[in-house]
């Protein structure tokens, strides 16, 4: 059974191991699992996507 994105995102150690395996051996690991691993990694990094982007009040000056 392929773990869900939520399960993977909740287990950073396992997620890191699976990311490494997907990098080195994707054909054996399978696209479904590796796509879920990537999605879980994004969720951990970006959050759950519920917080909208709020630009600063002052525009940046270059």
Coordinates of C-alpha atoms in Angstrom, one line a residue:
X1 CA 0.0 0.0 0.0
X2 CA 1.2 3.5 -0.8
X3 CA 1.2 5.9 2.1
X4 CA -1.0 9.0 1.8
X5 CA 0.5 12.5 1.4
X6 CA -0.7 13.3 5.0
X7 CA 1.1 10.2 6.4
X8 CA 4.3 11.1 4.7
X9 CA 4.1 14.8 5.7
X10 CA 3.7 13.7 9.3
X11 CA 6.8 11.6 9.3
X12 CA 9.9 13.7 8.3
X13 CA 12.4 10.9 8.8
X14 CA 10.6 8.4 6.5
X15 CA 9.9 11.2 4.0
X16 CA 13.7 12.0 3.8
X17 CA 14.6 8.4 3.3
X18 CA 11.9 8.0 0.6
X19 CA 13.0 11.2 -1.2
X20 CA 16.5 9.8 -1.4
X21 CA 15.3 6.5 -2.8
X22 CA 13.1 8.2 -5.3
X23 CA 16.1 10.3 -6.5
X24 CA 18.3 7.2 -7.0
X25 CA 15.8 4.5 -8.0
X26 CA 12.5 6.0 -9.2
X27 CA 11.6 3.2 -11.6
X28 CA 11.7 0.6 -8.7
X29 CA 10.0 2.9 -6.3
X30 CA 7.2 3.8 -8.7
X31 CA 5.8 7.1 -9.9
X32 CA 2.7 7.1 -7.6
X33 CA 4.8 6.9 -4.4
X34 CA 7.4 9.4 -5.6
X35 CA 4.8 11.9 -6.6
X36 CA 3.2 11.6 -3.2
X37 CA 6.7 12.0 -1.6
X38 CA 7.2 15.2 -3.6
X39 CA 3.7 16.5 -2.7
X40 CA 4.3 15.8 1.0
X41 CA 7.7 17.6 0.8
X42 CA 6.0 20.6 -0.7
X43 CA 3.3 20.6 2.0
X44 CA 5.9 20.4 4.8
X45 CA 7.9 23.3 3.2
X46 CA 5.0 25.5 2.1
X47 CA 2.5 24.7 4.8
X48 CA -1.0 23.4 4.0
X49 CA -1.8 26.2 1.5
X50 CA -4.5 27.8 3.7
X51 CA -2.5 31.0 4.4
X52 CA -2.8 33.5 1.6
X53 CA 0.2 35.4 0.3
X54 CA 0.2 39.0 1.7
X55 CA 2.5 41.4 -0.1
X56 CA 4.3 44.1 2.0
X57 CA 2.5 47.5 2.3
X58 CA 5.6 49.2 1.0
X59 CA 6.6 48.1 -2.5
X60 CA 10.3 47.0 -2.7
X61 CA 12.8 49.5 -4.0
X62 CA 15.5 48.2 -6.3

